[in-house]
């Protein structure tokens, strides 16, 4: 709270013209938040995100901003709005998430930042995917890929991964496999850009790529053994990830994908072992994506022939029901 107050005081003290100290402090705060978002529970970050977005909006609306400062400030406002879009998504509100994402895209346009435009399209694809609209998710991924052009940062990898996941949910095997090939091609030509330099939520590291590809393969359902091996690779990558690569939500997603792959192979006890770390997460980390992933495991246990799996399946279903009954959104009003 004291740091937030200091940031606002600096902005006020420099007057209606934005000074270097104000812009520098906002930049530092946005970088702190982008690095923290994948690692910390949302309730600990939400107040700071709202504060920074409000401050950037006020400065853009009422401050005297030089053109070079305006471009940087619009980029910072876009990144903050993008994180708040992700926050709304994590709280299970896709409408608010998409509203924030559209604001982020307007900011990217005003900053004339090509990579940021592509990053927001990625975010819109993610929101649509988890909202149960895979066709829309595929369309947003295609929009982003069509606009990538000279973008060589890791956003290009994210877009291809999103395309693979969306098409797998649509049951389009050929499009899924094509997108997975595009993932490998994009990774091979990556040149980190200024968005990657922010780190955290603004970059797309290899463990996250492995998780998305595994999820696409598992959802497509054509090769359960391949889905299991890819999921194991993703889980292992998160186990060995550096601090900059680790994200509790994506790690949980990899664990649930491994559980789904094992259920498809009839290995209920193995599935229970895979999903155990997810079910042990505290309420403040049970965001919408994690809860939805756990519900997929619950639905798979009800699949054809799973009712005869005995007490292990029934017990696991009960645990998942208890886990999903109290999501993170219950803590935020």
Short mmCIF file of C-alpha atoms in Angstrom, two decimals:
data_model
loop_
_atom_site.label_atom_id
_atom_site.label_comp_id
_atom_site.label_asym_id
_atom_site.label_seq_id
_atom_site.Cartn_x
_atom_site.Cartn_y
_atom_site.Cartn_z
CA UNK A 1 0.00 0.00 0.00
CA UNK A 2 2.84 2.37 0.79
CA UNK A 3 4.49 1.64 -2.55
CA UNK A 4 1.23 2.34 -4.38
CA UNK A 5 0.87 5.62 -2.51
CA UNK A 6 4.45 6.57 -3.41
CA UNK A 7 3.77 5.88 -7.08
CA UNK A 8 0.70 8.13 -7.08
CA UNK A 9 2.57 10.86 -5.19
CA UNK A 10 5.40 10.83 -7.74
CA UNK A 11 2.89 11.22 -10.58
CA UNK A 12 1.19 14.13 -8.80
CA UNK A 13 4.43 15.82 -7.76
CA UNK A 14 5.73 15.92 -11.32
CA UNK A 15 2.63 17.86 -12.31
CA UNK A 16 0.53 17.60 -15.44
CA UNK A 17 3.61 16.80 -17.55
CA UNK A 18 4.77 13.21 -17.18
CA UNK A 19 8.31 13.14 -15.90
CA UNK A 20 10.99 10.51 -16.25
CA UNK A 21 10.59 9.35 -12.65
CA UNK A 22 6.88 8.67 -13.05
CA UNK A 23 7.33 6.77 -16.30
CA UNK A 24 10.25 4.83 -14.86
CA UNK A 25 8.31 3.86 -11.75
CA UNK A 26 5.31 2.68 -13.78
CA UNK A 27 7.62 0.67 -16.03
CA UNK A 28 9.27 -0.96 -13.01
CA UNK A 29 5.89 -1.77 -11.46
CA UNK A 30 4.53 -3.32 -14.65
CA UNK A 31 7.66 -5.46 -14.97
CA UNK A 32 7.28 -6.60 -11.38
CA UNK A 33 3.67 -7.60 -12.02
CA UNK A 34 4.34 -9.42 -15.30
CA UNK A 35 7.04 -11.48 -13.58
CA UNK A 36 4.86 -12.19 -10.56
CA UNK A 37 1.59 -13.05 -12.29
CA UNK A 38 2.37 -16.70 -13.21
CA UNK A 39 3.81 -17.42 -9.76
CA UNK A 40 1.56 -15.71 -7.21
CA UNK A 41 -2.09 -16.17 -6.34
CA UNK A 42 -4.33 -13.58 -7.99
CA UNK A 43 -5.77 -12.06 -4.78
CA UNK A 44 -2.29 -10.82 -3.85
CA UNK A 45 -1.84 -9.00 -7.18
CA UNK A 46 -5.28 -7.73 -8.13
CA UNK A 47 -5.18 -4.47 -6.19
CA UNK A 48 -1.82 -3.49 -7.66
CA UNK A 49 -3.00 -4.28 -11.20
CA UNK A 50 -6.10 -2.12 -10.83
CA UNK A 51 -4.01 0.71 -9.33
CA UNK A 52 -1.48 0.74 -12.17
CA UNK A 53 -4.14 0.55 -14.88
CA UNK A 54 -6.04 3.44 -13.30
CA UNK A 55 -2.90 5.55 -13.06
CA UNK A 56 -1.86 4.94 -16.69
CA UNK A 57 -5.37 5.76 -17.89
CA UNK A 58 -5.43 9.00 -15.86
CA UNK A 59 -2.07 10.09 -17.22
CA UNK A 60 -3.10 9.36 -20.80
CA UNK A 61 -6.44 11.12 -20.35
CA UNK A 62 -5.32 14.21 -18.42
CA UNK A 63 -1.53 14.51 -18.47
CA UNK A 64 0.69 16.36 -20.94
CA UNK A 65 2.44 13.52 -22.71
CA UNK A 66 5.17 13.76 -25.32
CA UNK A 67 4.70 11.45 -28.35
CA UNK A 68 7.55 9.16 -27.29
CA UNK A 69 6.17 8.98 -23.76
CA UNK A 70 2.65 8.31 -25.04
CA UNK A 71 3.83 5.29 -27.01
CA UNK A 72 5.53 3.79 -23.95
CA UNK A 73 2.61 4.65 -21.68
CA UNK A 74 0.11 3.07 -24.08
CA UNK A 75 2.23 -0.08 -24.17
CA UNK A 76 2.33 -0.22 -20.37
CA UNK A 77 -1.43 0.41 -20.21
CA UNK A 78 -1.95 -2.37 -22.75
CA UNK A 79 0.15 -4.85 -20.80
CA UNK A 80 -1.67 -3.98 -17.58
CA UNK A 81 -5.07 -4.28 -19.27
CA UNK A 82 -3.95 -7.62 -20.68
CA UNK A 83 -3.08 -8.85 -17.20
CA UNK A 84 -6.47 -7.67 -15.94
CA UNK A 85 -8.09 -9.54 -18.84
CA UNK A 86 -6.26 -12.64 -17.66
CA UNK A 87 -7.37 -11.87 -14.09
CA UNK A 88 -11.03 -11.68 -15.17
CA UNK A 89 -10.57 -14.96 -17.02
CA UNK A 90 -8.97 -16.54 -13.96
CA UNK A 91 -12.02 -15.48 -11.95
CA UNK A 92 -14.35 -17.14 -14.46
CA UNK A 93 -15.71 -13.98 -16.11
CA UNK A 94 -15.03 -14.27 -19.87
CA UNK A 95 -17.16 -11.22 -20.74
CA UNK A 96 -15.10 -8.91 -18.50
CA UNK A 97 -11.94 -10.65 -19.71
CA UNK A 98 -12.75 -9.94 -23.35
CA UNK A 99 -13.64 -6.32 -22.53
CA UNK A 100 -10.24 -5.79 -20.91
CA UNK A 101 -8.55 -7.59 -23.82
CA UNK A 102 -10.20 -5.23 -26.33
CA UNK A 103 -8.93 -2.30 -24.29
CA UNK A 104 -5.46 -3.83 -24.38
CA UNK A 105 -5.72 -4.12 -28.17
CA UNK A 106 -6.70 -0.44 -28.49
CA UNK A 107 -3.67 0.46 -26.36
CA UNK A 108 -1.45 -1.73 -28.55
CA UNK A 109 -2.80 0.07 -31.61
CA UNK A 110 -2.12 3.48 -30.07
CA UNK A 111 1.39 2.34 -29.19
CA UNK A 112 1.70 1.03 -32.79
CA UNK A 113 3.25 -2.09 -31.27
CA UNK A 114 2.97 -5.02 -33.66
CA UNK A 115 4.05 -7.71 -31.18
CA UNK A 116 1.60 -6.42 -28.56
CA UNK A 117 -1.26 -6.68 -31.06
CA UNK A 118 -0.32 -10.31 -31.67
CA UNK A 119 0.00 -10.96 -27.90
CA UNK A 120 -3.54 -9.65 -27.29
CA UNK A 121 -4.92 -11.88 -30.06
CA UNK A 122 -3.25 -14.77 -28.24
CA UNK A 123 -4.95 -13.73 -25.03
CA UNK A 124 -8.34 -13.50 -26.77
CA UNK A 125 -7.82 -17.01 -28.15
CA UNK A 126 -7.05 -18.30 -24.66
CA UNK A 127 -10.16 -16.66 -23.19
CA UNK A 128 -12.38 -18.12 -25.93
CA UNK A 129 -10.83 -21.58 -25.57
CA UNK A 130 -11.59 -21.85 -21.86
CA UNK A 131 -15.03 -20.30 -22.36
CA UNK A 132 -15.92 -23.33 -24.50
CA UNK A 133 -15.73 -21.55 -27.85
CA UNK A 134 -12.96 -23.43 -29.72
CA UNK A 135 -14.00 -22.11 -33.14
CA UNK A 136 -13.61 -18.54 -31.91
CA UNK A 137 -10.33 -19.49 -30.24
CA UNK A 138 -9.02 -20.82 -33.57
CA UNK A 139 -10.15 -17.63 -35.32
CA UNK A 140 -8.33 -15.38 -32.85
CA UNK A 141 -5.18 -17.48 -33.16
CA UNK A 142 -5.40 -17.16 -36.95
CA UNK A 143 -5.89 -13.39 -36.65
CA UNK A 144 -2.77 -13.20 -34.51
CA UNK A 145 -0.76 -15.37 -36.87
CA UNK A 146 -1.89 -13.29 -39.83
CA UNK A 147 -0.70 -10.14 -38.08
CA UNK A 148 2.60 -11.53 -36.79
CA UNK A 149 4.66 -10.50 -39.84
CA UNK A 150 8.12 -9.71 -38.57
CA UNK A 151 7.33 -10.64 -34.96
CA UNK A 152 9.99 -13.13 -33.89
CA UNK A 153 9.39 -13.17 -30.14
CA UNK A 154 7.85 -16.09 -28.28
CA UNK A 155 4.33 -14.77 -28.97
CA UNK A 156 4.64 -16.49 -32.36
CA UNK A 157 5.08 -19.82 -30.54
CA UNK A 158 2.10 -19.10 -28.29
CA UNK A 159 -0.15 -18.41 -31.28
CA UNK A 160 0.74 -21.72 -32.95
CA UNK A 161 0.18 -23.57 -29.66
CA UNK A 162 -3.22 -21.92 -29.23
CA UNK A 163 -4.16 -22.93 -32.75
CA UNK A 164 -3.23 -26.55 -31.99
CA UNK A 165 -5.31 -26.62 -28.81
CA UNK A 166 -8.35 -25.02 -30.45
CA UNK A 167 -8.32 -27.37 -33.43
CA UNK A 168 -7.88 -30.40 -31.18
CA UNK A 169 -11.02 -29.41 -29.28
CA UNK A 170 -12.79 -29.11 -32.64
CA UNK A 171 -11.63 -32.64 -33.49
CA UNK A 172 -9.65 -31.51 -36.53
CA UNK A 173 -6.64 -33.80 -36.52
CA UNK A 174 -4.99 -32.48 -39.65
CA UNK A 175 -5.19 -28.85 -38.51
CA UNK A 176 -3.91 -29.83 -35.05
CA UNK A 177 -0.88 -31.63 -36.47
CA UNK A 178 -0.16 -28.74 -38.85
CA UNK A 179 -0.27 -26.30 -35.94
CA UNK A 180 2.08 -28.48 -33.87
CA UNK A 181 4.57 -28.42 -36.77
CA UNK A 182 4.21 -24.62 -36.82
CA UNK A 183 5.01 -24.60 -33.09
CA UNK A 184 8.35 -26.30 -33.72
CA UNK A 185 9.14 -23.99 -36.66
CA UNK A 186 8.30 -20.89 -34.62
CA UNK A 187 10.44 -22.01 -31.68
CA UNK A 188 13.39 -22.66 -33.99
CA UNK A 189 13.31 -19.08 -35.28
CA UNK A 190 12.53 -17.22 -32.03
CA UNK A 191 14.38 -13.98 -31.39
CA UNK A 192 13.30 -12.59 -27.99
CA UNK A 193 11.74 -9.15 -28.31
CA UNK A 194 10.85 -6.31 -25.95
CA UNK A 195 7.74 -8.16 -24.71
CA UNK A 196 9.85 -11.19 -23.79
CA UNK A 197 12.10 -8.81 -21.86
CA UNK A 198 9.20 -8.14 -19.48
CA UNK A 199 9.27 -11.85 -18.60
CA UNK A 200 6.57 -13.77 -16.76
CA UNK A 201 3.18 -13.62 -18.43
CA UNK A 202 4.60 -11.73 -21.43
CA UNK A 203 6.84 -14.56 -22.58
CA UNK A 204 6.18 -18.16 -23.66
CA UNK A 205 8.87 -20.54 -22.35
CA UNK A 206 9.51 -24.10 -23.47
CA UNK A 207 7.71 -25.85 -20.56
CA UNK A 208 4.52 -24.00 -21.47
CA UNK A 209 4.95 -25.06 -25.09
CA UNK A 210 5.27 -28.70 -24.03
CA UNK A 211 2.11 -28.37 -21.94
CA UNK A 212 0.05 -26.90 -24.80
CA UNK A 213 1.23 -29.51 -27.31
CA UNK A 214 0.49 -32.31 -24.84
CA UNK A 215 -2.99 -30.92 -24.22
CA UNK A 216 -3.71 -30.75 -27.94
CA UNK A 217 -2.62 -34.37 -28.39
CA UNK A 218 -4.59 -35.61 -25.37
CA UNK A 219 -7.74 -33.77 -26.43
CA UNK A 220 -7.50 -35.01 -30.01
CA UNK A 221 -7.56 -38.52 -28.59
CA UNK A 222 -5.93 -40.28 -31.54
CA UNK A 223 -2.89 -41.62 -29.68
CA UNK A 224 -3.28 -42.07 -25.91
CA UNK A 225 0.30 -43.33 -25.50
CA UNK A 226 1.72 -40.27 -27.26
CA UNK A 227 -0.49 -38.00 -25.18
CA UNK A 228 0.77 -39.62 -22.00
CA UNK A 229 4.45 -39.35 -22.98
CA UNK A 230 4.04 -35.71 -24.01
CA UNK A 231 2.21 -34.91 -20.77
CA UNK A 232 4.96 -36.61 -18.77
CA UNK A 233 7.52 -34.48 -20.60
CA UNK A 234 5.55 -31.32 -19.76
CA UNK A 235 5.23 -32.29 -16.09
CA UNK A 236 8.94 -33.05 -15.95
CA UNK A 237 9.77 -29.72 -17.61
CA UNK A 238 7.82 -27.83 -14.95
CA UNK A 239 9.44 -29.87 -12.21
CA UNK A 240 12.86 -28.76 -13.51
CA UNK A 241 11.83 -25.26 -14.65
CA UNK A 242 13.80 -22.19 -13.73
CA UNK A 243 12.11 -19.51 -11.65
CA UNK A 244 11.47 -17.46 -14.80
CA UNK A 245 9.81 -20.42 -16.57
CA UNK A 246 7.63 -21.75 -13.76
CA UNK A 247 3.90 -21.07 -13.57
CA UNK A 248 1.58 -22.79 -11.10
CA UNK A 249 -1.42 -22.70 -13.46
CA UNK A 250 0.36 -24.25 -16.42
CA UNK A 251 2.00 -26.85 -14.21
CA UNK A 252 -1.46 -27.80 -12.95
CA UNK A 253 -2.68 -28.01 -16.54
CA UNK A 254 0.14 -30.39 -17.43
CA UNK A 255 -0.72 -32.58 -14.41
CA UNK A 256 -4.41 -32.79 -15.39
CA UNK A 257 -3.50 -33.61 -19.00
CA UNK A 258 -1.36 -36.47 -17.72
CA UNK A 259 -4.34 -37.68 -15.67
CA UNK A 260 -6.59 -37.54 -18.75
CA UNK A 261 -4.07 -39.49 -20.81
CA UNK A 262 -3.85 -42.17 -18.14
CA UNK A 263 -7.64 -42.41 -17.83
CA UNK A 264 -7.77 -42.99 -21.60
CA UNK A 265 -5.40 -45.91 -21.06
CA UNK A 266 -7.47 -47.27 -18.18
CA UNK A 267 -4.90 -46.34 -15.51
CA UNK A 268 -7.11 -44.84 -12.82
CA UNK A 269 -4.56 -45.08 -10.02
CA UNK A 270 -1.97 -43.44 -12.26
CA UNK A 271 -4.45 -40.67 -13.02
CA UNK A 272 -5.06 -40.11 -9.32
CA UNK A 273 -1.31 -39.84 -8.75
CA UNK A 274 -0.98 -37.32 -11.60
CA UNK A 275 -3.79 -35.04 -10.42
CA UNK A 276 -2.88 -35.19 -6.71
CA UNK A 277 -0.66 -32.04 -6.75
CA UNK A 278 -3.54 -30.13 -8.34
CA UNK A 279 -6.07 -31.21 -5.73
CA UNK A 280 -3.65 -30.06 -3.03
CA UNK A 281 -3.64 -26.45 -4.29
CA UNK A 282 -5.03 -23.85 -1.86
CA UNK A 283 -8.23 -21.98 -2.71
CA UNK A 284 -6.37 -18.83 -3.76
CA UNK A 285 -4.72 -20.81 -6.59
CA UNK A 286 -7.85 -22.58 -7.83
CA UNK A 287 -8.38 -20.28 -10.78
CA UNK A 288 -10.89 -20.87 -13.56
CA UNK A 289 -8.47 -22.70 -15.86
CA UNK A 290 -7.33 -25.06 -13.12
CA UNK A 291 -10.88 -25.78 -11.97
CA UNK A 292 -11.96 -26.38 -15.59
CA UNK A 293 -9.04 -28.76 -16.10
CA UNK A 294 -10.00 -30.70 -12.98
CA UNK A 295 -13.59 -30.88 -14.22
CA UNK A 296 -12.33 -32.44 -17.46
CA UNK A 297 -10.73 -35.19 -15.40
CA UNK A 298 -14.01 -35.63 -13.53
CA UNK A 299 -15.92 -35.92 -16.83
CA UNK A 300 -13.40 -38.42 -18.21
CA UNK A 301 -13.87 -40.65 -15.17
CA UNK A 302 -17.55 -40.82 -16.11
CA UNK A 303 -16.66 -41.93 -19.64
CA UNK A 304 -17.52 -45.23 -21.21
CA UNK A 305 -16.40 -48.14 -19.08
CA UNK A 306 -15.04 -46.01 -16.22
CA UNK A 307 -17.91 -46.68 -13.84
CA UNK A 308 -16.66 -50.24 -13.50
CA UNK A 309 -13.24 -49.08 -12.32
CA UNK A 310 -14.24 -49.48 -8.70
CA UNK A 311 -13.72 -47.32 -5.66
CA UNK A 312 -10.60 -45.57 -6.97
CA UNK A 313 -12.56 -43.74 -9.68
CA UNK A 314 -15.48 -42.92 -7.38
CA UNK A 315 -13.16 -41.60 -4.68
CA UNK A 316 -11.26 -39.46 -7.16
CA UNK A 317 -14.51 -38.00 -8.52
CA UNK A 318 -15.55 -37.04 -4.99
CA UNK A 319 -12.22 -35.34 -4.33
CA UNK A 320 -12.50 -33.35 -7.55
CA UNK A 321 -16.05 -32.28 -6.66
CA UNK A 322 -14.84 -31.00 -3.30
CA UNK A 323 -11.90 -29.22 -4.95
CA UNK A 324 -13.99 -27.43 -7.57
CA UNK A 325 -16.69 -26.38 -5.09
CA UNK A 326 -14.55 -23.49 -3.79
CA UNK A 327 -12.66 -21.70 -6.59
CA UNK A 328 -10.49 -18.59 -6.28
CA UNK A 329 -13.44 -16.40 -7.31
CA UNK A 330 -15.02 -17.16 -3.92
CA UNK A 331 -12.28 -15.02 -2.32
CA UNK A 332 -12.69 -11.99 -4.61
CA UNK A 333 -15.74 -9.77 -4.56
#
